[in-house]
Each structure stands twice: as C-alpha cells, then as structure tokens.
Amino acid sequence: MSADAAPDERDDPSTATDTPAVTARNVHKAFGDDGVLDGVDLTVRENEALLLMGPNGTGKTVLLSCLAGSIEPTEGEIRLFGEPVADDGGHSLSLLLQGGASVDSLSGRETAAFYAGLHPEFTDRWRDLVAEFGLADELDKRAKHYSEGMKRKLELALALAVDTPLYLLDEPTAGVDLSVVQTFHRAIRDRVEAGGTVVATSHRPVDAAFADRIAFVTGDGVTAVDAPDRLLDAVPETVRIVGGPPRTDAFEPHVVDGRLFHHGDERRGFLADGTTLGDVTAAAPPETTVETVEPSYTDAFNYYV
C-alpha cells in the first residue's frame, strides 16, 4: 500500500532555497527487459540524513548506485550539489555497498591501507571507528575469518573515514546485532553533525532512528517523504489482534486493503475508513483480544510500502 506526502512536504526542488545535495529526476533503470527503477524522483537536502526504506527487490541498491555514478540510468537526470553526477567522478562522495569493501585475502588493517590509496580524502578516522565498533583487536585477522557483522563494522568504518560532503550507505546495519546498531547510528549522525549529507538504504525499521527524513521506496517509486514523526502521525489508527484462530478473513472488511501483518503471535492492521474498533471486536472469534495501539516504525513500513 502507499500514501503520498502532504503537498507542502512533497519532494519538490522548487520549494528548496539552496542547491540540494542530490537531485534525481525521472530516473529509470532497466537491465535488459527487466525494469528496476521506473521514474524515481528524489531530492536530498544538504546536511541531512535521508533513509530510503523499502522491501528487498524494490531497487534501493540500484538507485544508490545510480546516485553514486557507478551505474548509469537508462533514462533521467541525477545531480550532486547542482552538477551532473557524471562530472563528479566520485570525488564528492563515499559509497558503501554490501560486501563491497572487505577483501577476504587481506586483513582488516591491510584492507584499510588499500582503501587509503583509493580516495584522496581518506583519513585516520577509521582507527577511532573500529575501536568504537569493537573491532580493534581483530584487525590482523584476514577478512575471510570475519563474521558478516565484523565485515560490516570494517566496511562502515572505512566509508565514514573519508572526509567528503556525501555518504551513500547501502544497508549499513545489515548483519549487525541490535546491540551494535545504536553505535552505528551514532557514527552516522556524527558525519551529519560535522556537515555531511547521508543517504542510506534499509529494510529495518530500527534504522529510522538516525534519519532526519524517510523516503519509502516501492515498485512504484518513492511513495512518501517526510520526517519520521510526521510519517508516523499520518499512519491510520492501528489495530492489534492477539489470540484466536490464525484465519484473518473475518477482519479483512475492516482493515485497509483487507490485510493484516503478522508480528510473532499478534496481527496488526489499519482501520479502514468508516470502521470502528467495535466493528473489529464484533468480528473477532472467542478468546481474541482486539485493541488499538500507537503505530511503530514497523507499522509505518507496512503502511507506506
């Protein structure tokens, strides 16, 4: 399901007073006969953290690669700080792709030395970051012996060690335990507070915590863009159902799109127009608890995508 942003919050460059960090207009990308991006419009303000959220397979990584200039769109225009992305040559950005930085045959320390020679603005900040991420004692091990979480720690440290105005981060918390996620978020926010701009992708609702704005991405493009709290406020009344038989057909007439989302032993959905909590309660089988709850970012993810 999808919802448009309010008119005054639309992703419209005409409402901006300064040159945006990133502007994408009518971006299409196809691989052979398979279209991945179909007319994406996106504006990223300078000095903000914008999170692209959506399910796997909606083209978030492809869009990020197009923004970086590493993939050329089939159609459309992308500008970084007002200039065509093709003219940038990657100098104004640092790109993190999943599995794109760690080299199995190199140690963590050797990998850092290798990447230090690739970007002229690479700094020693990576040392502080790997210490913060709890990886400092593992730097002499070869990356092939790293867990996925350890590789992600190294890769994010290297990406954020570059002094650049723009950071493009693909699924920065993928494979990382929840105990480390907040540390990653803090490191990303540090780059924004230092004047940088961050565009990150994720399908984990927990990553909404570091974003100034969220852009929900579906197969139809960007469906809503706004600050996290405003997006939450726009989610319809959320109903929580616990217990009873697993069948949901009794509830389908009363929730948006006739759909309920399973979260462990509970089901959640959004009250349809003209429906009350009493209607849902009356439709519930015996031994079923029905109540309305404050929407979570998981609920917002389900609603907008």
PDB file of C-alpha atoms in Angstrom:
ATOM      1  CA  MET A   1       0.000   0.000   0.000  1.00  0.00           C
ATOM      2  CA  SER A   2       1.179   3.535  -0.462  1.00  0.00           C
ATOM      3  CA  ALA A   3       0.472   7.077   0.640  1.00  0.00           C
ATOM      4  CA  ASP A   4       1.571  10.381  -0.810  1.00  0.00           C
ATOM      5  CA  ALA A   5       3.284  13.009   1.289  1.00  0.00           C
ATOM      6  CA  ALA A   6       1.294  16.124   2.042  1.00  0.00           C
ATOM      7  CA  PRO A   7       1.557  18.715  -0.752  1.00  0.00           C
ATOM      8  CA  ASP A   8       3.841  21.020   1.231  1.00  0.00           C
ATOM      9  CA  GLU A   9       6.142  18.102   2.015  1.00  0.00           C
ATOM     10  CA  ARG A  10       6.491  16.705  -1.494  1.00  0.00           C
ATOM     11  CA  ASP A  11       9.929  16.069  -2.852  1.00  0.00           C
ATOM     12  CA  ASP A  12       9.891  19.213  -4.970  1.00  0.00           C
ATOM     13  CA  PRO A  13      13.120  21.124  -5.671  1.00  0.00           C
ATOM     14  CA  SER A  14      11.134  24.306  -6.314  1.00  0.00           C
ATOM     15  CA  THR A  15      10.481  24.531  -2.544  1.00  0.00           C
ATOM     16  CA  ALA A  16      14.192  24.466  -1.688  1.00  0.00           C
ATOM     17  CA  THR A  17      16.151  27.678  -1.149  1.00  0.00           C
ATOM     18  CA  ASP A  18      19.613  26.148  -1.552  1.00  0.00           C
ATOM     19  CA  THR A  19      21.112  23.742  -4.054  1.00  0.00           C
ATOM     20  CA  PRO A  20      20.240  20.211  -2.896  1.00  0.00           C
ATOM     21  CA  ALA A  21      22.978  17.687  -2.203  1.00  0.00           C
ATOM     22  CA  VAL A  22      21.269  15.185  -4.526  1.00  0.00           C
ATOM     23  CA  THR A  23      18.609  15.658  -7.183  1.00  0.00           C
ATOM     24  CA  ALA A  24      17.185  12.720  -9.129  1.00  0.00           C
ATOM     25  CA  ARG A  25      14.517  13.338 -11.735  1.00  0.00           C
ATOM     26  CA  ASN A  26      12.541  10.703 -13.656  1.00  0.00           C
ATOM     27  CA  VAL A  27      15.251   8.092 -13.103  1.00  0.00           C
ATOM     28  CA  HIS A  28      14.651   4.799 -14.900  1.00  0.00           C
ATOM     29  CA  LYS A  29      16.932   1.779 -14.874  1.00  0.00           C
ATOM     30  CA  ALA A  30      16.399  -1.456 -16.765  1.00  0.00           C
ATOM     31  CA  PHE A  31      18.627  -4.489 -17.170  1.00  0.00           C
ATOM     32  CA  GLY A  32      17.596  -5.991 -20.476  1.00  0.00           C
ATOM     33  CA  ASP A  33      13.835  -6.393 -20.369  1.00  0.00           C
ATOM     34  CA  ASP A  34      13.700  -6.120 -16.579  1.00  0.00           C
ATOM     35  CA  GLY A  35      12.870  -2.649 -15.284  1.00  0.00           C
ATOM     36  CA  VAL A  36      14.143  -1.956 -11.767  1.00  0.00           C
ATOM     37  CA  LEU A  37      13.562   1.780 -11.377  1.00  0.00           C
ATOM     38  CA  ASP A  38      10.553   3.355 -13.042  1.00  0.00           C
ATOM     39  CA  GLY A  39      10.584   7.136 -12.926  1.00  0.00           C
ATOM     40  CA  VAL A  40      12.097   7.884  -9.494  1.00  0.00           C
ATOM     41  CA  ASP A  41      12.117  11.485  -8.274  1.00  0.00           C
ATOM     42  CA  LEU A  42      14.143  12.344  -5.191  1.00  0.00           C
ATOM     43  CA  THR A  43      15.672  15.414  -3.585  1.00  0.00           C
ATOM     44  CA  VAL A  44      18.151  15.180  -0.711  1.00  0.00           C
ATOM     45  CA  ARG A  45      18.828  18.347   1.230  1.00  0.00           C
ATOM     46  CA  GLU A  46      22.377  19.255   2.137  1.00  0.00           C
ATOM     47  CA  ASN A  47      23.373  18.282   5.691  1.00  0.00           C
ATOM     48  CA  GLU A  48      20.596  15.771   6.363  1.00  0.00           C
ATOM     49  CA  ALA A  49      20.314  12.021   6.814  1.00  0.00           C
ATOM     50  CA  LEU A  50      17.761  10.618   4.374  1.00  0.00           C
ATOM     51  CA  LEU A  51      16.772   6.968   4.762  1.00  0.00           C
ATOM     52  CA  LEU A  52      15.446   5.046   1.754  1.00  0.00           C
ATOM     53  CA  MET A  53      13.197   2.346   3.211  1.00  0.00           C
ATOM     54  CA  GLY A  54      11.508  -0.452   1.332  1.00  0.00           C
ATOM     55  CA  PRO A  55      11.329  -4.222   0.896  1.00  0.00           C
ATOM     56  CA  ASN A  56      14.098  -6.167  -0.789  1.00  0.00           C
ATOM     57  CA  GLY A  57      13.848  -6.097  -4.564  1.00  0.00           C
ATOM     58  CA  THR A  58      12.469  -2.574  -4.948  1.00  0.00           C
ATOM     59  CA  GLY A  59      15.684  -1.146  -6.419  1.00  0.00           C
ATOM     60  CA  LYS A  60      17.098   0.708  -3.413  1.00  0.00           C
ATOM     61  CA  THR A  61      20.658  -0.509  -4.061  1.00  0.00           C
ATOM     62  CA  VAL A  62      20.369   0.206  -7.788  1.00  0.00           C
ATOM     63  CA  LEU A  63      19.136   3.720  -7.019  1.00  0.00           C
ATOM     64  CA  LEU A  64      22.047   4.289  -4.633  1.00  0.00           C
ATOM     65  CA  SER A  65      24.496   3.085  -7.297  1.00  0.00           C
ATOM     66  CA  CYS A  66      22.926   5.462  -9.813  1.00  0.00           C
ATOM     67  CA  LEU A  67      23.314   8.331  -7.339  1.00  0.00           C
ATOM     68  CA  ALA A  68      26.978   7.385  -6.959  1.00  0.00           C
ATOM     69  CA  GLY A  69      27.521   7.326 -10.725  1.00  0.00           C
ATOM     70  CA  SER A  70      28.651   3.699 -10.672  1.00  0.00           C
ATOM     71  CA  ILE A  71      25.545   2.673 -12.661  1.00  0.00           C
ATOM     72  CA  GLU A  72      24.222   4.833 -15.479  1.00  0.00           C
ATOM     73  CA  PRO A  73      20.434   5.287 -15.528  1.00  0.00           C
ATOM     74  CA  THR A  74      18.571   4.169 -18.612  1.00  0.00           C
ATOM     75  CA  GLU A  75      16.717   7.467 -18.501  1.00  0.00           C
ATOM     76  CA  GLY A  76      16.561  10.532 -16.268  1.00  0.00           C
ATOM     77  CA  GLU A  77      18.922  13.025 -14.636  1.00  0.00           C
ATOM     78  CA  ILE A  78      20.972  12.940 -11.431  1.00  0.00           C
ATOM     79  CA  ARG A  79      22.861  15.909  -9.997  1.00  0.00           C
ATOM     80  CA  LEU A  80      25.176  16.126  -7.000  1.00  0.00           C
ATOM     81  CA  PHE A  81      25.412  19.593  -5.493  1.00  0.00           C
ATOM     82  CA  GLY A  82      23.993  21.025  -8.716  1.00  0.00           C
ATOM     83  CA  GLU A  83      26.393  19.273 -11.103  1.00  0.00           C
ATOM     84  CA  PRO A  84      25.727  16.187 -13.271  1.00  0.00           C
ATOM     85  CA  VAL A  85      26.812  13.053 -11.423  1.00  0.00           C
ATOM     86  CA  ALA A  86      28.928  12.030 -14.421  1.00  0.00           C
ATOM     87  CA  ASP A  87      31.097  15.128 -13.906  1.00  0.00           C
ATOM     88  CA  ASP A  88      31.795  14.322 -10.262  1.00  0.00           C
ATOM     89  CA  GLY A  89      33.900  11.191 -10.725  1.00  0.00           C
ATOM     90  CA  GLY A  90      33.127  10.063  -7.195  1.00  0.00           C
ATOM     91  CA  HIS A  91      35.221  12.811  -5.592  1.00  0.00           C
ATOM     92  CA  SER A  92      32.388  14.305  -3.542  1.00  0.00           C
ATOM     93  CA  LEU A  93      31.091  11.040  -2.107  1.00  0.00           C
ATOM     94  CA  SER A  94      31.889   7.902  -0.175  1.00  0.00           C
ATOM     95  CA  LEU A  95      29.969   4.777  -1.197  1.00  0.00           C
ATOM     96  CA  LEU A  96      29.268   1.737   0.974  1.00  0.00           C
ATOM     97  CA  LEU A  97      27.810  -1.311  -0.761  1.00  0.00           C
ATOM     98  CA  GLN A  98      27.154  -4.627   0.945  1.00  0.00           C
ATOM     99  CA  GLY A  99      30.278  -6.763   0.706  1.00  0.00           C
ATOM    100  CA  GLY A 100      31.937  -4.113  -1.434  1.00  0.00           C
ATOM    101  CA  ALA A 101      34.903  -3.187   0.779  1.00  0.00           C
ATOM    102  CA  SER A 102      36.214  -6.216   2.654  1.00  0.00           C
ATOM    103  CA  VAL A 103      38.711  -8.401   0.786  1.00  0.00           C
ATOM    104  CA  ASP A 104      38.912 -11.985   2.057  1.00  0.00           C
ATOM    105  CA  SER A 105      42.623 -12.361   1.349  1.00  0.00           C
ATOM    106  CA  LEU A 106      43.539  -9.198   3.285  1.00  0.00           C
ATOM    107  CA  SER A 107      43.480  -8.486   6.992  1.00  0.00           C
ATOM    108  CA  GLY A 108      41.364  -5.661   8.309  1.00  0.00           C
ATOM    109  CA  ARG A 109      44.438  -3.476   8.666  1.00  0.00           C
ATOM    110  CA  GLU A 110      45.622  -4.293   5.129  1.00  0.00           C
ATOM    111  CA  THR A 111      42.165  -3.533   3.779  1.00  0.00           C
ATOM    112  CA  ALA A 112      42.252  -0.098   5.415  1.00  0.00           C
ATOM    113  CA  ALA A 113      45.693   0.568   3.906  1.00  0.00           C
ATOM    114  CA  PHE A 114      44.395  -0.491   0.480  1.00  0.00           C
ATOM    115  CA  TYR A 115      41.416   1.860   0.635  1.00  0.00           C
ATOM    116  CA  ALA A 116      43.562   4.692   1.948  1.00  0.00           C
ATOM    117  CA  GLY A 117      45.141   4.799  -1.503  1.00  0.00           C
ATOM    118  CA  LEU A 118      41.842   4.861  -3.373  1.00  0.00           C
ATOM    119  CA  HIS A 119      40.298   8.098  -2.103  1.00  0.00           C
ATOM    120  CA  PRO A 120      42.349  11.288  -1.665  1.00  0.00           C
ATOM    121  CA  GLU A 121      40.206  12.326   1.318  1.00  0.00           C
ATOM    122  CA  PHE A 122      40.614   9.086   3.286  1.00  0.00           C
ATOM    123  CA  THR A 123      41.590   9.824   6.914  1.00  0.00           C
ATOM    124  CA  ASP A 124      42.817   8.002  10.009  1.00  0.00           C
ATOM    125  CA  ARG A 125      39.331   8.353  11.469  1.00  0.00           C
ATOM    126  CA  TRP A 126      38.834   4.661  10.653  1.00  0.00           C
ATOM    127  CA  ARG A 127      41.026   3.766  13.643  1.00  0.00           C
ATOM    128  CA  ASP A 128      38.682   5.518  16.075  1.00  0.00           C
ATOM    129  CA  LEU A 129      35.653   3.984  14.383  1.00  0.00           C
ATOM    130  CA  VAL A 130      36.879   0.372  14.503  1.00  0.00           C
ATOM    131  CA  ALA A 131      37.668   0.896  18.183  1.00  0.00           C
ATOM    132  CA  GLU A 132      34.197   2.298  18.751  1.00  0.00           C
ATOM    133  CA  PHE A 133      32.689  -0.660  16.895  1.00  0.00           C
ATOM    134  CA  GLY A 134      34.680  -3.174  18.974  1.00  0.00           C
ATOM    135  CA  LEU A 135      36.841  -4.408  16.088  1.00  0.00           C
ATOM    136  CA  ALA A 136      40.248  -3.020  17.039  1.00  0.00           C
ATOM    137  CA  ASP A 137      41.544  -6.359  18.354  1.00  0.00           C
ATOM    138  CA  GLU A 138      40.560  -8.170  15.133  1.00  0.00           C
ATOM    139  CA  LEU A 139      42.419  -6.026  12.581  1.00  0.00           C
ATOM    140  CA  ASP A 140      45.238  -8.520  11.962  1.00  0.00           C
ATOM    141  CA  LYS A 141      42.842 -11.342  11.081  1.00  0.00           C
ATOM    142  CA  ARG A 142      42.072 -11.958   7.435  1.00  0.00           C
ATOM    143  CA  ALA A 143      38.613 -10.819   6.422  1.00  0.00           C
ATOM    144  CA  LYS A 144      37.688 -14.351   5.361  1.00  0.00           C
ATOM    145  CA  HIS A 145      37.638 -15.212   9.064  1.00  0.00           C
ATOM    146  CA  TYR A 146      35.307 -12.311   9.896  1.00  0.00           C
ATOM    147  CA  SER A 147      31.621 -12.817  10.577  1.00  0.00           C
ATOM    148  CA  GLU A 148      29.190 -10.790   8.462  1.00  0.00           C
ATOM    149  CA  GLY A 149      28.786  -8.380  11.355  1.00  0.00           C
ATOM    150  CA  MET A 150      32.544  -7.906  11.675  1.00  0.00           C
ATOM    151  CA  LYS A 151      32.853  -7.223   7.951  1.00  0.00           C
ATOM    152  CA  ARG A 152      30.121  -4.612   8.242  1.00  0.00           C
ATOM    153  CA  LYS A 153      31.944  -2.899  11.084  1.00  0.00           C
ATOM    154  CA  LEU A 154      35.086  -2.647   8.977  1.00  0.00           C
ATOM    155  CA  GLU A 155      33.238  -1.524   5.862  1.00  0.00           C
ATOM    156  CA  LEU A 156      31.261   1.209   7.622  1.00  0.00           C
ATOM    157  CA  ALA A 157      34.405   2.443   9.400  1.00  0.00           C
ATOM    158  CA  LEU A 158      36.195   2.751   6.040  1.00  0.00           C
ATOM    159  CA  ALA A 159      33.240   4.504   4.380  1.00  0.00           C
ATOM    160  CA  LEU A 160      32.869   7.041   7.180  1.00  0.00           C
ATOM    161  CA  ALA A 161      36.635   7.641   7.365  1.00  0.00           C
ATOM    162  CA  VAL A 162      36.504   9.624   4.126  1.00  0.00           C
ATOM    163  CA  ASP A 163      36.179  13.410   4.512  1.00  0.00           C
ATOM    164  CA  THR A 164      33.532  14.032   1.904  1.00  0.00           C
ATOM    165  CA  PRO A 165      30.278  16.014   1.743  1.00  0.00           C
ATOM    166  CA  LEU A 166      28.144  12.995   0.751  1.00  0.00           C
ATOM    167  CA  TYR A 167      27.916   9.463   2.127  1.00  0.00           C
ATOM    168  CA  LEU A 168      25.873   6.808   0.291  1.00  0.00           C
ATOM    169  CA  LEU A 169      25.367   3.811   2.577  1.00  0.00           C
ATOM    170  CA  ASP A 170      23.666   0.628   1.409  1.00  0.00           C
ATOM    171  CA  GLU A 171      22.067  -1.276   4.315  1.00  0.00           C
ATOM    172  CA  PRO A 172      24.663  -0.013   6.826  1.00  0.00           C
ATOM    173  CA  THR A 173      23.312  -2.122   9.718  1.00  0.00           C
ATOM    174  CA  ALA A 174      22.815  -5.363   7.745  1.00  0.00           C
ATOM    175  CA  GLY A 175      24.185  -8.380   9.604  1.00  0.00           C
ATOM    176  CA  VAL A 176      24.828  -6.363  12.757  1.00  0.00           C
ATOM    177  CA  ASP A 177      23.452  -7.336  16.170  1.00  0.00           C
ATOM    178  CA  LEU A 178      20.930  -4.942  17.671  1.00  0.00           C
ATOM    179  CA  SER A 179      23.437  -4.228  20.457  1.00  0.00           C
ATOM    180  CA  VAL A 180      25.695  -2.534  17.871  1.00  0.00           C
ATOM    181  CA  VAL A 181      23.020  -0.743  15.846  1.00  0.00           C
ATOM    182  CA  GLN A 182      22.896   2.306  18.112  1.00  0.00           C
ATOM    183  CA  THR A 183      26.680   2.663  17.868  1.00  0.00           C
ATOM    184  CA  PHE A 184      26.392   2.644  14.068  1.00  0.00           C
ATOM    185  CA  HIS A 185      23.606   5.211  14.224  1.00  0.00           C
ATOM    186  CA  ARG A 186      25.717   7.476  16.402  1.00  0.00           C
ATOM    187  CA  ALA A 187      28.659   7.243  13.975  1.00  0.00           C
ATOM    188  CA  ILE A 188      26.378   8.141  11.046  1.00  0.00           C
ATOM    189  CA  ARG A 189      24.884  11.090  12.940  1.00  0.00           C
ATOM    190  CA  ASP A 190      28.416  12.303  13.734  1.00  0.00           C
ATOM    191  CA  ARG A 191      29.032  12.731   9.998  1.00  0.00           C
ATOM    192  CA  VAL A 192      25.824  14.751   9.640  1.00  0.00           C
ATOM    193  CA  GLU A 193      26.688  16.922  12.635  1.00  0.00           C
ATOM    194  CA  ALA A 194      30.091  17.542  11.034  1.00  0.00           C
ATOM    195  CA  GLY A 195      28.304  18.972   7.966  1.00  0.00           C
ATOM    196  CA  GLY A 196      27.949  15.878   5.790  1.00  0.00           C
ATOM    197  CA  THR A 197      24.918  14.525   3.971  1.00  0.00           C
ATOM    198  CA  VAL A 198      23.909  10.865   4.293  1.00  0.00           C
ATOM    199  CA  VAL A 199      21.672   8.816   2.022  1.00  0.00           C
ATOM    200  CA  ALA A 200      21.214   5.289   3.360  1.00  0.00           C
ATOM    201  CA  THR A 201      19.040   2.334   2.398  1.00  0.00           C
ATOM    202  CA  SER A 202      17.410  -0.100   4.800  1.00  0.00           C
ATOM    203  CA  HIS A 203      14.540  -2.519   5.257  1.00  0.00           C
ATOM    204  CA  ARG A 204      14.982  -2.484   9.055  1.00  0.00           C
ATOM    205  CA  PRO A 205      12.516  -0.129  10.781  1.00  0.00           C
ATOM    206  CA  VAL A 206      15.002   0.376  13.643  1.00  0.00           C
ATOM    207  CA  ASP A 207      17.149   2.461  11.271  1.00  0.00           C
ATOM    208  CA  ALA A 208      14.511   5.200  11.274  1.00  0.00           C
ATOM    209  CA  ALA A 209      16.191   6.390  14.479  1.00  0.00           C
ATOM    210  CA  PHE A 210      19.094   8.105  12.677  1.00  0.00           C
ATOM    211  CA  ALA A 211      17.069   9.694   9.874  1.00  0.00           C
ATOM    212  CA  ASP A 212      16.021  13.315   9.519  1.00  0.00           C
ATOM    213  CA  ARG A 213      13.639  12.198   6.779  1.00  0.00           C
ATOM    214  CA  ILE A 214      12.477   8.864   5.410  1.00  0.00           C
ATOM    215  CA  ALA A 215      11.642   8.150   1.769  1.00  0.00           C
ATOM    216  CA  PHE A 216       9.615   4.981   1.278  1.00  0.00           C
ATOM    217  CA  VAL A 217      10.511   3.129  -1.927  1.00  0.00           C
ATOM    218  CA  THR A 218       8.238   0.622  -3.653  1.00  0.00           C
ATOM    219  CA  GLY A 219       7.960  -0.769  -7.157  1.00  0.00           C
ATOM    220  CA  ASP A 220       6.055   2.431  -7.958  1.00  0.00           C
ATOM    221  CA  GLY A 221       8.945   4.674  -6.952  1.00  0.00           C
ATOM    222  CA  VAL A 222       9.128   6.958  -3.923  1.00  0.00           C
ATOM    223  CA  THR A 223       5.684   6.930  -2.302  1.00  0.00           C
ATOM    224  CA  ALA A 224       6.145   9.201   0.727  1.00  0.00           C
ATOM    225  CA  VAL A 225       8.863  11.508   2.046  1.00  0.00           C
ATOM    226  CA  ASP A 226       8.793  13.256   5.405  1.00  0.00           C
ATOM    227  CA  ALA A 227      10.251  13.436   8.897  1.00  0.00           C
ATOM    228  CA  PRO A 228       9.847  10.146  10.808  1.00  0.00           C
ATOM    229  CA  ASP A 229       7.436  11.553  13.404  1.00  0.00           C
ATOM    230  CA  ARG A 230       5.231  13.127  10.751  1.00  0.00           C
ATOM    231  CA  LEU A 231       5.090   9.891   8.800  1.00  0.00           C
ATOM    232  CA  LEU A 232       4.068   8.075  11.982  1.00  0.00           C
ATOM    233  CA  ASP A 233       1.367  10.673  12.661  1.00  0.00           C
ATOM    234  CA  ALA A 234      -0.109  10.043   9.194  1.00  0.00           C
ATOM    235  CA  VAL A 235      -0.470   6.277   9.736  1.00  0.00           C
ATOM    236  CA  PRO A 236      -4.175   5.370  10.214  1.00  0.00           C
ATOM    237  CA  GLU A 237      -5.421   4.062  13.543  1.00  0.00           C
ATOM    238  CA  THR A 238      -3.579   0.805  14.161  1.00  0.00           C
ATOM    239  CA  VAL A 239      -5.338  -2.272  15.489  1.00  0.00           C
ATOM    240  CA  ARG A 240      -3.640  -5.154  17.330  1.00  0.00           C
ATOM    241  CA  ILE A 241      -5.200  -8.613  17.421  1.00  0.00           C
ATOM    242  CA  VAL A 242      -3.945 -11.370  19.718  1.00  0.00           C
ATOM    243  CA  GLY A 243      -5.210 -14.927  20.061  1.00  0.00           C
ATOM    244  CA  GLY A 244      -7.970 -16.761  18.267  1.00  0.00           C
ATOM    245  CA  PRO A 245      -7.625 -18.865  15.116  1.00  0.00           C
ATOM    246  CA  PRO A 246      -4.978 -17.894  12.538  1.00  0.00           C
ATOM    247  CA  ARG A 247      -7.578 -17.158   9.834  1.00  0.00           C
ATOM    248  CA  THR A 248      -7.993 -13.440   9.134  1.00  0.00           C
ATOM    249  CA  ASP A 249     -10.929 -13.361   6.712  1.00  0.00           C
ATOM    250  CA  ALA A 250     -13.315 -12.135   9.440  1.00  0.00           C
ATOM    251  CA  PHE A 251     -11.220  -9.000   9.859  1.00  0.00           C
ATOM    252  CA  GLU A 252     -10.469  -8.241   6.212  1.00  0.00           C
ATOM    253  CA  PRO A 253     -13.532  -5.993   5.573  1.00  0.00           C
ATOM    254  CA  HIS A 254     -12.477  -3.751   8.469  1.00  0.00           C
ATOM    255  CA  VAL A 255      -8.781  -3.064   7.705  1.00  0.00           C
ATOM    256  CA  VAL A 256      -7.039  -1.120   4.950  1.00  0.00           C
ATOM    257  CA  ASP A 257      -6.567  -3.249   1.824  1.00  0.00           C
ATOM    258  CA  GLY A 258      -8.080  -6.179   3.740  1.00  0.00           C
ATOM    259  CA  ARG A 259      -4.624  -7.007   5.027  1.00  0.00           C
ATOM    260  CA  LEU A 260      -3.175  -7.905   8.408  1.00  0.00           C
ATOM    261  CA  PHE A 261       0.544  -8.153   9.186  1.00  0.00           C
ATOM    262  CA  HIS A 262       1.879 -10.884  11.477  1.00  0.00           C
ATOM    263  CA  HIS A 263       4.262  -9.928  14.283  1.00  0.00           C
ATOM    264  CA  GLY A 264       5.042 -13.018  16.325  1.00  0.00           C
ATOM    265  CA  ASP A 265       1.806 -14.135  17.967  1.00  0.00           C
ATOM    266  CA  GLU A 266      -0.073 -10.971  17.070  1.00  0.00           C
ATOM    267  CA  ARG A 267      -1.600  -9.483  13.948  1.00  0.00           C
ATOM    268  CA  ARG A 268      -1.698  -5.768  13.176  1.00  0.00           C
ATOM    269  CA  GLY A 269      -3.508  -3.693  10.595  1.00  0.00           C
ATOM    270  CA  PHE A 270      -5.033  -0.275   9.945  1.00  0.00           C
ATOM    271  CA  LEU A 271      -8.688   0.556  10.480  1.00  0.00           C
ATOM    272  CA  ALA A 272     -10.438   1.182   7.177  1.00  0.00           C
ATOM    273  CA  ASP A 273     -12.435   4.379   6.628  1.00  0.00           C
ATOM    274  CA  GLY A 274     -15.770   4.193   8.379  1.00  0.00           C
ATOM    275  CA  THR A 275     -14.690   1.290  10.582  1.00  0.00           C
ATOM    276  CA  THR A 276     -14.520   1.431  14.369  1.00  0.00           C
ATOM    277  CA  LEU A 277     -12.732  -0.692  16.915  1.00  0.00           C
ATOM    278  CA  GLY A 278     -16.144  -2.021  17.882  1.00  0.00           C
ATOM    279  CA  ASP A 279     -16.640  -3.396  14.358  1.00  0.00           C
ATOM    280  CA  VAL A 280     -13.383  -5.333  14.567  1.00  0.00           C
ATOM    281  CA  THR A 281     -14.167  -6.561  18.079  1.00  0.00           C
ATOM    282  CA  ALA A 282     -17.590  -7.780  16.961  1.00  0.00           C
ATOM    283  CA  ALA A 283     -15.985  -9.753  14.107  1.00  0.00           C
ATOM    284  CA  ALA A 284     -13.401 -11.373  16.372  1.00  0.00           C
ATOM    285  CA  PRO A 285     -13.770 -15.063  17.315  1.00  0.00           C
ATOM    286  CA  PRO A 286     -13.872 -16.010  21.008  1.00  0.00           C
ATOM    287  CA  GLU A 287     -10.663 -15.775  23.044  1.00  0.00           C
ATOM    288  CA  THR A 288      -9.349 -12.983  20.814  1.00  0.00           C
ATOM    289  CA  THR A 289      -8.080  -9.667  22.172  1.00  0.00           C
ATOM    290  CA  VAL A 290      -8.586  -6.605  19.959  1.00  0.00           C
ATOM    291  CA  GLU A 291      -7.210  -3.145  20.778  1.00  0.00           C
ATOM    292  CA  THR A 292      -5.840  -0.027  19.139  1.00  0.00           C
ATOM    293  CA  VAL A 293      -2.170   0.840  19.694  1.00  0.00           C
ATOM    294  CA  GLU A 294       0.284   3.587  18.840  1.00  0.00           C
ATOM    295  CA  PRO A 295       1.868   2.779  15.455  1.00  0.00           C
ATOM    296  CA  SER A 296       5.510   1.702  15.442  1.00  0.00           C
ATOM    297  CA  TYR A 297       8.042   2.228  12.663  1.00  0.00           C
ATOM    298  CA  THR A 298       7.330  -1.357  11.626  1.00  0.00           C
ATOM    299  CA  ASP A 299       3.686  -0.363  11.199  1.00  0.00           C
ATOM    300  CA  ALA A 300       4.728   2.700   9.194  1.00  0.00           C
ATOM    301  CA  PHE A 301       6.909   0.496   6.977  1.00  0.00           C
ATOM    302  CA  ASN A 302       3.968  -1.843   6.325  1.00  0.00           C
ATOM    303  CA  TYR A 303       1.599   1.032   5.606  1.00  0.00           C
ATOM    304  CA  TYR A 304       3.771   3.012   3.201  1.00  0.00           C
ATOM    305  CA  VAL A 305       5.265   0.129   1.222  1.00  0.00           C
TER     306      VAL A 305
END
